[in-house]
């Protein structure tokens, strides 16, 4: 069953039941309760159908959104076997090389 029909039926039956309950709790005449129930059933069926139509339209737009697709690229590094890498200047901290440490006090 379509979403708009489900929403319409739920709205209509919920308001009809509430109309009947409120009518009996207030002591309203049976014909008035039936009339009000029929009006609320029709009114909320139409309103629920319209709300379901908007919800279905919105959800369909969300489903139809195009996914971001690009090109698949293979990244290949051309490394010459003859080229040497530069020598690293990194020297780990040892007890012999404390001259690069600076002390600051605030």
Tab-separated table of N, CA, C and O in Angstrom:
chain	number	residue	atom	x	y	z
A	1	UNK	N	0.856	-1.173	0.000
A	1	UNK	CA	0.000	0.000	0.000
A	1	UNK	C	0.902	1.235	0.000
A	1	UNK	O	1.915	1.266	0.675
A	2	UNK	N	0.516	2.231	-0.751
A	2	UNK	CA	1.314	3.440	-0.870
A	2	UNK	C	1.384	4.183	0.455
A	2	UNK	O	0.483	4.083	1.299
A	3	UNK	N	2.474	4.903	0.612
A	3	UNK	CA	2.704	5.647	1.854
A	3	UNK	C	1.587	6.655	2.103
A	3	UNK	O	1.120	6.800	3.237
A	4	UNK	N	1.137	7.325	1.054
A	4	UNK	CA	0.100	8.342	1.246
A	4	UNK	C	-1.216	7.735	1.722
A	4	UNK	O	-1.931	8.332	2.509
A	5	UNK	N	-1.518	6.532	1.294
A	5	UNK	CA	-2.750	5.891	1.762
A	5	UNK	C	-2.626	5.430	3.208
A	5	UNK	O	-3.585	5.516	3.979
A	6	UNK	N	-1.455	4.959	3.570
A	6	UNK	CA	-1.243	4.550	4.963
A	6	UNK	C	-1.360	5.740	5.913
A	6	UNK	O	-1.998	5.654	6.954
A	7	UNK	N	-0.717	6.848	5.539
A	7	UNK	CA	-0.791	8.054	6.373
A	7	UNK	C	-2.232	8.535	6.460
A	7	UNK	O	-2.714	8.917	7.526
A	8	UNK	N	-2.930	8.486	5.358
A	8	UNK	CA	-4.324	8.922	5.321
A	8	UNK	C	-5.194	8.076	6.243
A	8	UNK	O	-6.002	8.607	7.017
A	9	UNK	N	-5.028	6.765	6.187
A	9	UNK	CA	-5.835	5.881	7.027
A	9	UNK	C	-5.509	6.047	8.507
A	9	UNK	O	-6.414	6.042	9.351
A	10	UNK	N	-4.246	6.206	8.831
A	10	UNK	CA	-3.869	6.384	10.240
A	10	UNK	C	-4.454	7.676	10.787
A	10	UNK	O	-5.019	7.701	11.888
A	11	UNK	N	-4.320	8.771	10.018
A	11	UNK	CA	-4.902	10.043	10.467
A	11	UNK	C	-6.409	9.917	10.645
A	11	UNK	O	-6.970	10.361	11.648
A	12	UNK	N	-7.071	9.329	9.672
A	12	UNK	CA	-8.530	9.251	9.699
A	12	UNK	C	-9.023	8.406	10.866
A	12	UNK	O	-9.947	8.811	11.583
A	13	UNK	N	-8.461	7.226	11.052
A	13	UNK	CA	-8.931	6.364	12.137
A	13	UNK	C	-8.589	6.916	13.517
A	13	UNK	O	-9.391	6.805	14.447
A	14	UNK	N	-7.434	7.542	13.646
A	14	UNK	CA	-7.067	8.114	14.947
A	14	UNK	C	-8.026	9.245	15.326
A	14	UNK	O	-8.503	9.308	16.473
A	15	UNK	N	-8.315	10.122	14.386
A	15	UNK	CA	-9.230	11.227	14.714
A	15	UNK	C	-10.663	10.736	14.902
A	15	UNK	O	-11.404	11.286	15.718
A	16	UNK	N	-11.056	9.720	14.168
A	16	UNK	CA	-12.417	9.182	14.347
A	16	UNK	C	-12.581	8.571	15.729
A	16	UNK	O	-13.597	8.799	16.398
A	17	UNK	N	-11.602	7.809	16.167
A	17	UNK	CA	-11.676	7.204	17.496
A	17	UNK	C	-11.679	8.283	18.572
A	17	UNK	O	-12.464	8.225	19.537
A	18	UNK	N	-10.823	9.282	18.420
A	18	UNK	CA	-10.807	10.380	19.397
A	18	UNK	C	-12.128	11.145	19.397
A	18	UNK	O	-12.614	11.554	20.460
A	19	UNK	N	-12.725	11.347	18.217
A	19	UNK	CA	-14.010	12.047	18.143
A	19	UNK	C	-15.101	11.258	18.852
A	19	UNK	O	-15.920	11.821	19.590
A	20	UNK	N	-15.113	9.955	18.648
A	20	UNK	CA	-16.117	9.112	19.314
A	20	UNK	C	-15.930	9.139	20.827
A	20	UNK	O	-16.900	9.294	21.594
A	21	UNK	N	-14.684	9.007	21.284
A	21	UNK	CA	-14.412	9.003	22.730
A	21	UNK	C	-14.788	10.330	23.383
A	21	UNK	O	-15.406	10.360	24.454
A	22	UNK	N	-14.437	11.430	22.754
A	22	UNK	CA	-14.763	12.744	23.316
A	22	UNK	C	-16.272	12.973	23.284
A	22	UNK	O	-16.849	13.523	24.229
A	23	UNK	N	-16.924	12.526	22.231
A	23	UNK	CA	-18.373	12.682	22.131
A	23	UNK	C	-19.099	11.933	23.237
A	23	UNK	O	-20.018	12.465	23.871
A	24	UNK	N	-18.716	10.682	23.491
A	24	UNK	CA	-19.363	9.921	24.560
A	24	UNK	C	-19.022	10.459	25.943
A	24	UNK	O	-19.853	10.439	26.846
A	25	UNK	N	-17.803	10.947	26.121
A	25	UNK	CA	-17.429	11.463	27.444
A	25	UNK	C	-18.147	12.779	27.757
A	25	UNK	O	-18.356	13.102	28.926
A	26	UNK	N	-18.535	13.530	26.733
A	26	UNK	CA	-19.241	14.789	26.956
A	26	UNK	C	-20.760	14.630	26.915
A	26	UNK	O	-21.487	15.613	27.091
A	27	UNK	N	-21.243	13.446	26.637
A	27	UNK	CA	-22.691	13.207	26.643
A	27	UNK	C	-23.406	13.808	25.452
A	27	UNK	O	-24.557	14.245	25.565
A	28	UNK	N	-22.769	13.837	24.317
A	28	UNK	CA	-23.376	14.402	23.110
A	28	UNK	C	-24.321	13.358	22.509
A	28	UNK	O	-24.130	12.148	22.652
A	29	UNK	N	-25.332	13.823	21.793
A	29	UNK	CA	-26.302	12.925	21.161
A	29	UNK	C	-25.607	12.017	20.147
A	29	UNK	O	-24.612	12.393	19.529
A	30	UNK	N	-26.167	10.833	19.984
A	30	UNK	CA	-25.550	9.826	19.111
A	30	UNK	C	-25.482	10.296	17.665
A	30	UNK	O	-24.486	10.058	16.971
A	31	UNK	N	-26.498	10.984	17.187
A	31	UNK	CA	-26.475	11.470	15.798
A	31	UNK	C	-25.381	12.512	15.603
A	31	UNK	O	-24.727	12.540	14.552
A	32	UNK	N	-25.170	13.353	16.620
A	32	UNK	CA	-24.101	14.360	16.530
A	32	UNK	C	-22.735	13.686	16.544
A	32	UNK	O	-21.814	14.113	15.824
A	33	UNK	N	-22.592	12.636	17.339
A	33	UNK	CA	-21.323	11.911	17.374
A	33	UNK	C	-21.046	11.271	16.013
A	33	UNK	O	-19.928	11.345	15.493
A	34	UNK	N	-22.062	10.654	15.428
A	34	UNK	CA	-21.893	10.028	14.109
A	34	UNK	C	-21.554	11.064	13.042
A	34	UNK	O	-20.700	10.833	12.176
A	35	UNK	N	-22.243	12.212	13.079
A	35	UNK	CA	-21.981	13.275	12.117
A	35	UNK	C	-20.548	13.782	12.266
A	35	UNK	O	-19.818	13.921	11.289
A	36	UNK	N	-20.140	14.084	13.502
A	36	UNK	CA	-18.784	14.592	13.731
A	36	UNK	C	-17.723	13.552	13.358
A	36	UNK	O	-16.669	13.887	12.830
A	37	UNK	N	-18.018	12.280	13.637
A	37	UNK	CA	-17.082	11.218	13.287
A	37	UNK	C	-16.939	11.107	11.776
A	37	UNK	O	-15.824	10.964	11.259
A	38	UNK	N	-18.047	11.195	11.062
A	38	UNK	CA	-17.995	11.131	9.600
A	38	UNK	C	-17.222	12.314	9.022
A	38	UNK	O	-16.397	12.144	8.119
A	39	UNK	N	-17.476	13.508	9.554
A	39	UNK	CA	-16.761	14.697	9.073
A	39	UNK	C	-15.266	14.583	9.364
A	39	UNK	O	-14.427	14.857	8.494
A	40	UNK	N	-14.910	14.154	10.571
A	40	UNK	CA	-13.482	14.041	10.890
A	40	UNK	C	-12.821	12.925	10.082
A	40	UNK	O	-11.663	13.036	9.684
A	41	UNK	N	-13.565	11.860	9.811
A	41	UNK	CA	-13.030	10.769	8.992
A	41	UNK	C	-12.708	11.260	7.581
A	41	UNK	O	-11.615	11.013	7.056
A	42	UNK	N	-13.624	11.969	6.974
A	42	UNK	CA	-13.422	12.477	5.610
A	42	UNK	C	-12.346	13.556	5.602
A	42	UNK	O	-11.433	13.547	4.764
A	43	UNK	N	-12.433	14.496	6.538
A	43	UNK	CA	-11.486	15.611	6.565
A	43	UNK	C	-10.055	15.121	6.769
A	43	UNK	O	-9.144	15.507	6.029
A	44	UNK	N	-9.849	14.245	7.737
A	44	UNK	CA	-8.499	13.791	8.008
A	44	UNK	C	-8.021	12.740	7.006
A	44	UNK	O	-6.829	12.515	6.866
A	45	UNK	N	-8.931	12.087	6.298
A	45	UNK	CA	-8.512	11.219	5.199
A	45	UNK	C	-7.883	12.049	4.093
A	45	UNK	O	-6.819	11.718	3.565
A	46	UNK	N	-8.547	13.150	3.749
A	46	UNK	CA	-8.013	14.038	2.707
A	46	UNK	C	-6.721	14.687	3.188
A	46	UNK	O	-5.722	14.743	2.449
A	47	UNK	N	-6.715	15.179	4.420
A	47	UNK	CA	-5.514	15.817	4.957
A	47	UNK	C	-4.354	14.816	5.048
A	47	UNK	O	-3.213	15.141	4.703
A	48	UNK	N	-4.625	13.600	5.480
A	48	UNK	CA	-3.591	12.570	5.550
A	48	UNK	C	-3.074	12.188	4.178
A	48	UNK	O	-1.893	11.923	3.999
A	49	UNK	N	-3.952	12.156	3.185
A	49	UNK	CA	-3.533	11.846	1.817
A	49	UNK	C	-2.598	12.927	1.291
A	49	UNK	O	-1.584	12.631	0.663
A	50	UNK	N	-2.935	14.180	1.574
A	50	UNK	CA	-2.079	15.287	1.125
A	50	UNK	C	-0.729	15.240	1.837
A	50	UNK	O	0.317	15.410	1.204
A	51	UNK	N	-0.734	14.994	3.143
A	51	UNK	CA	0.536	14.882	3.885
A	51	UNK	C	1.355	13.694	3.382
A	51	UNK	O	2.581	13.786	3.252
A	52	UNK	N	0.699	12.589	3.097
A	52	UNK	CA	1.396	11.426	2.552
A	52	UNK	C	1.969	11.700	1.179
A	52	UNK	O	3.047	11.207	0.838
A	53	UNK	N	1.258	12.483	0.380
A	53	UNK	CA	1.757	12.862	-0.950
A	53	UNK	C	3.036	13.682	-0.828
A	53	UNK	O	4.003	13.435	-1.540
A	54	UNK	N	3.035	14.660	0.089
A	54	UNK	CA	4.245	15.464	0.297
A	54	UNK	C	5.390	14.606	0.835
A	54	UNK	O	6.533	14.746	0.407
A	55	UNK	N	5.092	13.713	1.775
A	55	UNK	CA	6.136	12.848	2.329
A	55	UNK	C	6.698	11.919	1.268
A	55	UNK	O	7.908	11.721	1.182
A	56	UNK	N	5.832	11.350	0.442
A	56	UNK	CA	6.288	10.460	-0.618
A	56	UNK	C	7.138	11.213	-1.633
A	56	UNK	O	8.164	10.717	-2.098
A	57	UNK	N	6.731	12.427	-1.971
A	57	UNK	CA	7.493	13.245	-2.920
A	57	UNK	C	8.863	13.589	-2.346
A	57	UNK	O	9.877	13.503	-3.044
A	58	UNK	N	8.902	13.969	-1.069
A	58	UNK	CA	10.172	14.320	-0.432
A	58	UNK	C	11.088	13.107	-0.342
A	58	UNK	O	12.276	13.188	-0.640
A	59	UNK	N	10.538	11.965	0.069
A	59	UNK	CA	11.360	10.764	0.186
A	59	UNK	C	11.842	10.284	-1.176
A	59	UNK	O	12.948	9.757	-1.299
A	60	UNK	N	11.042	10.461	-2.209
A	60	UNK	CA	11.462	10.058	-3.552
A	60	UNK	C	12.619	10.928	-4.030
A	60	UNK	O	13.532	10.441	-4.685
A	61	UNK	N	12.605	12.220	-3.688
A	61	UNK	CA	13.725	13.092	-4.045
A	61	UNK	C	14.994	12.653	-3.335
A	61	UNK	O	16.075	12.710	-3.895
A	62	UNK	N	14.863	12.216	-2.080
A	62	UNK	CA	16.035	11.758	-1.331
A	62	UNK	C	16.606	10.478	-1.942
A	62	UNK	O	17.810	10.285	-1.976
A	63	UNK	N	15.730	9.608	-2.432
A	63	UNK	CA	16.196	8.358	-3.031
A	63	UNK	C	16.826	8.615	-4.393
A	63	UNK	O	17.811	7.969	-4.766
A	64	UNK	N	16.297	9.570	-5.139
A	64	UNK	CA	16.767	9.825	-6.493
A	64	UNK	C	18.001	10.716	-6.568
A	64	UNK	O	18.465	11.005	-7.666
A	65	UNK	N	18.521	11.181	-5.446
A	65	UNK	CA	19.703	12.038	-5.490
A	65	UNK	C	20.865	11.277	-6.115
A	65	UNK	O	21.138	10.137	-5.750
A	66	UNK	N	21.540	11.906	-7.063
A	66	UNK	CA	22.671	11.202	-7.682
A	66	UNK	C	23.839	11.106	-6.710
A	66	UNK	O	24.111	12.023	-5.943
A	67	UNK	N	24.472	9.965	-6.737
A	67	UNK	CA	25.640	9.782	-5.888
A	67	UNK	C	26.843	10.430	-6.572
A	67	UNK	O	26.950	10.442	-7.788
A	68	UNK	N	27.714	10.960	-5.776
A	68	UNK	CA	28.906	11.577	-6.320
A	68	UNK	C	29.828	10.483	-6.844
A	68	UNK	O	30.306	9.659	-6.090
A	69	UNK	N	30.014	10.486	-8.130
A	69	UNK	CA	30.881	9.491	-8.728
A	69	UNK	C	31.920	10.213	-9.555
A	69	UNK	O	31.620	11.114	-10.314
A	70	UNK	N	33.131	9.793	-9.392
A	70	UNK	CA	34.218	10.393	-10.144
A	70	UNK	C	34.949	9.323	-10.922
A	70	UNK	O	34.443	8.234	-11.168
A	71	UNK	N	36.132	9.663	-11.291
A	71	UNK	CA	36.947	8.716	-12.030
A	71	UNK	C	37.829	7.955	-11.069
A	71	UNK	O	38.322	8.498	-10.094
A	72	UNK	N	38.035	6.687	-11.354
A	72	UNK	CA	38.967	5.895	-10.576
A	72	UNK	C	40.354	6.094	-11.158
A	72	UNK	O	40.586	5.846	-12.348
A	73	UNK	N	41.250	6.568	-10.344
A	73	UNK	CA	42.611	6.821	-10.799
A	73	UNK	C	43.559	5.899	-10.069
A	73	UNK	O	43.452	5.704	-8.860
A	74	UNK	N	44.476	5.352	-10.803
A	74	UNK	CA	45.541	4.561	-10.206
A	74	UNK	C	46.761	5.466	-10.089
A	74	UNK	O	47.259	5.996	-11.085
A	75	UNK	N	47.211	5.644	-8.869
A	75	UNK	CA	48.365	6.507	-8.637
A	75	UNK	C	49.595	5.621	-8.583
A	75	UNK	O	49.710	4.736	-7.738
A	76	UNK	N	50.486	5.880	-9.504
A	76	UNK	CA	51.708	5.089	-9.593
A	76	UNK	C	52.879	6.047	-9.491
A	76	UNK	O	52.951	7.041	-10.209
A	77	UNK	N	53.771	5.745	-8.587
A	77	UNK	CA	54.959	6.581	-8.427
A	77	UNK	C	56.053	6.055	-9.342
A	77	UNK	O	56.347	4.860	-9.379
A	78	UNK	N	56.648	6.967	-10.087
A	78	UNK	CA	57.775	6.598	-10.933
A	78	UNK	C	59.050	6.895	-10.167
A	78	UNK	O	59.490	8.031	-10.072
A	79	UNK	N	59.602	5.861	-9.603
A	79	UNK	CA	60.819	6.021	-8.824
A	79	UNK	C	61.969	5.439	-9.629
A	79	UNK	O	61.942	4.261	-10.009
A	80	UNK	N	62.925	6.286	-9.890
A	80	UNK	CA	64.114	5.795	-10.587
A	80	UNK	C	64.964	5.020	-9.599
A	80	UNK	O	65.222	5.463	-8.487
A	81	UNK	N	65.376	3.871	-10.040
A	81	UNK	CA	66.214	3.051	-9.176
A	81	UNK	C	67.596	3.673	-9.008
A	81	UNK	O	68.259	3.470	-7.999
A	82	UNK	N	68.026	4.446	-9.987
A	82	UNK	CA	69.355	5.028	-9.931
A	82	UNK	C	69.397	6.265	-9.029
A	82	UNK	O	70.441	6.614	-8.495
A	83	UNK	N	68.273	6.952	-8.898
A	83	UNK	CA	68.261	8.179	-8.101
A	83	UNK	C	68.349	7.814	-6.626
A	83	UNK	O	67.644	6.944	-6.139
A	84	UNK	N	69.201	8.512	-5.940
A	84	UNK	CA	69.363	8.254	-4.511
A	84	UNK	C	68.523	9.247	-3.721
A	84	UNK	O	68.376	10.397	-4.111
A	85	UNK	N	68.034	8.785	-2.626
A	85	UNK	CA	67.273	9.655	-1.747
A	85	UNK	C	68.232	10.533	-0.973
A	85	UNK	O	69.343	10.118	-0.637
A	86	UNK	N	67.825	11.774	-0.662
A	86	UNK	CA	68.718	12.640	0.107
A	86	UNK	C	68.952	12.074	1.500
A	86	UNK	O	68.081	11.429	2.082
A	87	UNK	N	70.113	12.312	1.995
A	87	UNK	CA	70.476	11.810	3.314
A	87	UNK	C	69.699	12.592	4.361
A	87	UNK	O	69.612	13.808	4.320
A	88	UNK	N	69.125	11.883	5.297
A	88	UNK	CA	68.322	12.508	6.328
A	88	UNK	C	69.226	13.220	7.323
A	88	UNK	O	70.268	12.719	7.715
A	89	UNK	N	68.789	14.393	7.765
A	89	UNK	CA	69.546	15.170	8.726
A	89	UNK	C	69.075	14.906	10.140
A	89	UNK	O	69.497	15.573	11.066
A	90	UNK	N	68.184	13.966	10.325
A	90	UNK	CA	67.637	13.688	11.639
A	90	UNK	C	68.648	12.934	12.491
A	90	UNK	O	69.249	11.959	12.064
A	91	UNK	N	68.809	13.443	13.711
A	91	UNK	CA	69.676	12.758	14.674
A	91	UNK	C	68.859	12.583	15.944
A	91	UNK	O	68.357	13.550	16.494
A	92	UNK	N	68.734	11.383	16.401
A	92	UNK	CA	67.938	11.178	17.604
A	92	UNK	C	68.599	11.801	18.828
A	92	UNK	O	69.807	12.021	18.861
A	93	UNK	N	67.767	12.098	19.818
A	93	UNK	CA	68.263	12.717	21.037
A	93	UNK	C	69.075	11.693	21.835
A	93	UNK	O	68.621	10.593	22.112
A	94	UNK	N	70.251	12.084	22.130
A	94	UNK	CA	71.122	11.212	22.932
A	94	UNK	C	71.828	12.085	23.969
A	94	UNK	O	71.793	13.316	23.888
A	95	UNK	N	72.489	11.499	24.925
A	95	UNK	CA	73.156	12.311	25.943
A	95	UNK	C	74.274	13.193	25.380
A	95	UNK	O	74.666	14.172	25.995
A	96	UNK	N	74.731	12.895	24.171
A	96	UNK	CA	75.827	13.672	23.592
A	96	UNK	C	75.370	14.931	22.863
A	96	UNK	O	76.166	15.845	22.666
A	97	UNK	N	74.113	15.008	22.432
A	97	UNK	CA	73.692	16.187	21.652
A	97	UNK	C	72.531	16.921	22.326
A	97	UNK	O	71.402	16.885	21.879
A	98	UNK	N	72.850	17.649	23.384
A	98	UNK	CA	71.869	18.480	24.078
A	98	UNK	C	71.912	19.940	23.618
A	98	UNK	O	71.177	20.759	24.116
A	99	UNK	N	72.747	20.280	22.676
A	99	UNK	CA	72.879	21.679	22.280
A	99	UNK	C	71.664	22.203	21.537
A	99	UNK	O	71.464	23.410	21.441
A	100	UNK	N	70.806	21.346	20.969
A	100	UNK	CA	69.627	21.805	20.240
A	100	UNK	C	68.424	22.054	21.143
A	100	UNK	O	67.403	22.519	20.688
A	101	UNK	N	68.539	21.780	22.398
A	101	UNK	CA	67.442	21.980	23.344
A	101	UNK	C	67.546	23.372	23.927
A	101	UNK	O	68.600	23.797	24.395
A	102	UNK	N	66.450	24.106	23.861
A	102	UNK	CA	66.437	25.449	24.444
A	102	UNK	C	65.512	25.449	25.645
A	102	UNK	O	64.437	24.858	25.625
A	103	UNK	N	65.928	26.101	26.694
A	103	UNK	CA	65.134	26.203	27.924
A	103	UNK	C	64.568	27.611	28.016
A	103	UNK	O	65.285	28.586	27.875
A	104	UNK	N	63.279	27.690	28.238
A	104	UNK	CA	62.650	28.999	28.452
A	104	UNK	C	61.853	28.929	29.731
A	104	UNK	O	61.249	27.915	30.059
A	105	UNK	N	61.862	30.039	30.432
A	105	UNK	CA	61.084	30.116	31.671
A	105	UNK	C	60.168	31.328	31.560
A	105	UNK	O	60.504	32.348	31.017
A	106	UNK	N	58.983	31.164	32.143
A	106	UNK	CA	58.014	32.264	32.097
A	106	UNK	C	57.929	32.916	33.440
A	106	UNK	O	58.060	32.404	34.467
